[in-house]
XYZ file of C-alpha atoms in Angstrom:
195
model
C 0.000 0.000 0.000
C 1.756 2.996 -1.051
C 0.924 6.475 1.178
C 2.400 9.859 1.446
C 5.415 9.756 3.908
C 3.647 11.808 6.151
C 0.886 10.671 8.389
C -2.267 10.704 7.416
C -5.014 10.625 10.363
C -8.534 10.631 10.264
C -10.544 11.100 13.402
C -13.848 8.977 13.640
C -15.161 9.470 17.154
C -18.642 8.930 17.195
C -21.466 11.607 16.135
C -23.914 10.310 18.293
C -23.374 10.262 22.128
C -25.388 7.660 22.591
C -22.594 5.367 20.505
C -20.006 5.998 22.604
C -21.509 5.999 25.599
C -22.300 2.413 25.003
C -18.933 1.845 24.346
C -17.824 3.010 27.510
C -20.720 1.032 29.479
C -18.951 -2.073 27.596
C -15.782 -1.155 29.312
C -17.116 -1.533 32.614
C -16.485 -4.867 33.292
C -16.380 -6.340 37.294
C -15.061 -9.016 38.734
C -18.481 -10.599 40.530
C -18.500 -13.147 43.299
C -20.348 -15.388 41.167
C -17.843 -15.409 39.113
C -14.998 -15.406 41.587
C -16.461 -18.669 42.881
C -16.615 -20.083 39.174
C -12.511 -19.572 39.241
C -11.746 -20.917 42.995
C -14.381 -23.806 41.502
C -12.020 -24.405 38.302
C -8.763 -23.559 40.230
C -9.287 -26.283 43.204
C -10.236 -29.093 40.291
C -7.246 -28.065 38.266
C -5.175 -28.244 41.305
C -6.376 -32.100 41.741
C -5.998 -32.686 38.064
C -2.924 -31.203 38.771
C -3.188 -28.667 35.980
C -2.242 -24.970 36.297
C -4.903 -22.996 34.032
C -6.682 -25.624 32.544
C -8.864 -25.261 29.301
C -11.987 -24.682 31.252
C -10.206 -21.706 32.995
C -8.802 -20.514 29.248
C -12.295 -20.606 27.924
C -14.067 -18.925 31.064
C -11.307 -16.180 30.687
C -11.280 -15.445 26.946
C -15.059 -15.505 26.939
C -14.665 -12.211 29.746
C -12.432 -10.412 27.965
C -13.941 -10.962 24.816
C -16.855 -8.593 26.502
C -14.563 -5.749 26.636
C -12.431 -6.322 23.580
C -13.288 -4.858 20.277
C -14.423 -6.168 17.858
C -11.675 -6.994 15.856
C -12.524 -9.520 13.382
C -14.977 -7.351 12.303
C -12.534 -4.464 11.520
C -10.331 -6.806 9.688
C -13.236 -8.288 7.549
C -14.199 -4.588 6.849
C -10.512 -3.602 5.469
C -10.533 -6.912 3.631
C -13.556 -6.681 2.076
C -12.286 -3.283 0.165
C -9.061 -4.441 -0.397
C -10.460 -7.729 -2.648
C -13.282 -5.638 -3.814
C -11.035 -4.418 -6.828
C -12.313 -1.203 -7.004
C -8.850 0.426 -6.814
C -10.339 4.016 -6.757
C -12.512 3.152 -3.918
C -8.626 2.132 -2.437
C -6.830 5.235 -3.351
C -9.498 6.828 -1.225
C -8.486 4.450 1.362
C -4.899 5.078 1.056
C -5.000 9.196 1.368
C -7.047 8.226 4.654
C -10.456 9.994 3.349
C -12.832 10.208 5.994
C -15.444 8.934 4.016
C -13.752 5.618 3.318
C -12.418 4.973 6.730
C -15.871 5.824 8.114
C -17.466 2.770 5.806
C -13.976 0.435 6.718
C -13.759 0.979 10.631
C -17.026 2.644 11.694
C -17.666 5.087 14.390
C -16.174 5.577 16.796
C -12.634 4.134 15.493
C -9.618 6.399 14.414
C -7.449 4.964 12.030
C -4.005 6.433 10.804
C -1.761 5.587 7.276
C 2.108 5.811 7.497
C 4.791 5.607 5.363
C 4.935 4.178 1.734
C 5.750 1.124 -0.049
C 7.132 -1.573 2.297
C 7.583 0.436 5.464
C 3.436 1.699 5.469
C 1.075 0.670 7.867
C -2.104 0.880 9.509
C -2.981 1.606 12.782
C -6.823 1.559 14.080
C -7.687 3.234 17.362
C -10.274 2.720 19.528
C -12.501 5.666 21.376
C -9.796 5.788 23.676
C -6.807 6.383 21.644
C -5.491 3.293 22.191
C -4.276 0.702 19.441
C -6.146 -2.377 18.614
C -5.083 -3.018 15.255
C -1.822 -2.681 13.312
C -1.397 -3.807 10.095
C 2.075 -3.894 8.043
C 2.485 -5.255 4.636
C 5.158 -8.320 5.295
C 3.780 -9.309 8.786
C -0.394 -8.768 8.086
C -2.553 -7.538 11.120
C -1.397 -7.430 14.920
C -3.556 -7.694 17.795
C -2.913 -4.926 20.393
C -4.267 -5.585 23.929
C -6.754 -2.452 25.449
C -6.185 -1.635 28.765
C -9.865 -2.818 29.446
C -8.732 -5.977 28.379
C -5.648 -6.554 30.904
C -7.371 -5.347 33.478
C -9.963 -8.441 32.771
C -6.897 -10.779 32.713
C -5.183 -9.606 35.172
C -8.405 -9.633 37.943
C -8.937 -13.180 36.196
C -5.585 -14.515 36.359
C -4.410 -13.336 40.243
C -7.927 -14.679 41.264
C -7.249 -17.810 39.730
C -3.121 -18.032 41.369
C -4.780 -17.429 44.774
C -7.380 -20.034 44.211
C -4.700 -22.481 42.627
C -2.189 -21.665 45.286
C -4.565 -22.358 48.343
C -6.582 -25.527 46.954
C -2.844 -26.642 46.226
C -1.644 -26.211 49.772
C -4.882 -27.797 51.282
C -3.865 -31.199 48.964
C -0.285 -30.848 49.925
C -1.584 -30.757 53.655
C -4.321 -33.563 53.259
C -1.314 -35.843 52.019
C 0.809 -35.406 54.671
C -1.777 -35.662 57.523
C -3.170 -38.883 55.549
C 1.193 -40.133 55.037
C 1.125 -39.410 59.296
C -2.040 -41.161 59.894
C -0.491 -44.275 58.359
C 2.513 -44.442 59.820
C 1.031 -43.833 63.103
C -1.123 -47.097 62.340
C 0.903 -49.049 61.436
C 3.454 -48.330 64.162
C 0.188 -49.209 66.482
C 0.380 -52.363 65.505
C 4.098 -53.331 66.068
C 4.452 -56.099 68.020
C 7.545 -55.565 70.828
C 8.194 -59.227 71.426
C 9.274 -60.092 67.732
């Protein structure tokens, strides 16, 4: 994708307040009890399995912060839909970052900025918060960047989960060594002296 060499940015914050202020409610995302108990549940059976973050945890946790991540599957399919549409003037409107274009690729309330030319140009997406979510780069394809919304849901998740692990694993490590005790206590009972 070839682009000026200086940046081009345009700005697509929503029009409507009632957008973004949706967008923020989906950024409010709490740690419940419900679910805390759901994680000491999964932490004390991984801890008997044995297993530190088992796939039941995986899937609990990538279903939470999927409800704070963007949708970014959707802004990919957008971009790629234009760029195998072959309407190349539709994607030299693209290119000088037209507001019009980026509006119909990323939607409201996304910002999305063109750099550099030839080999060296990229794309960066925004979200409402000026923070990346998308790169994309000609030799590598699109990168993933994590929101802050989204490692504070893994982070809550994840030191929730340690505690829960690290506890149910000291309570098995206990119940061993009290049951190890018990039998050697019985079985010292029933020594016989005279032999």
């Amino acid at each position: 994708m070839e682009v000026s060499n200086n940046y081009s940015t345009a700005k697509l914050w929503g029009t409507s307040v009632k957008k973004v202020s949706k967008s923020s409610e989906k950024n409010k995302w709490k740690l419940t009890d419900s679910l805390k108990e759901k994680i000491v549940e999964l932490a004390k059976k991984d801890a008997q399995d044995n297993v530190y973050m088992g796939n039941a945890f995986m899937n609990l946790r990538k279903m939470e912060v999927s409800k704070v991540a963007p949708n970014r599957a959707a802004l990919i399919g957008k971009f790629n839909q234009s760029m195998n549409s072959g309407n190349m003037s539709a994607m030299k409107e693209v290119e000088k970052a037209d507001k019009k274009w980026l509006c119909i690729l990323f939607g409201i309330p996304y910002e999305a900025e063109f750099q550099g030319e030839g080999t060296g140009s990229a794309v960066h997406v925004y979200n409402e918060c000026g923070e990346e979510v998308l790169t994309y780069t000609e030799g590598v394809g699109w990168q993933e960047k994590e929101t802050k919304a989204e490692s504070q849901v893994h982070s809550a998740l994840k030191s929730t989960y340690y505690e829960a692990f690290c506890d149910a694993r000291k309570a098995l490590n206990s119940e061993q060594r009290t049951g190890g005790m018990n039998e050697n206590i019985m079985s010292q009972g029933n020594f016989d002296m005279k032999a």
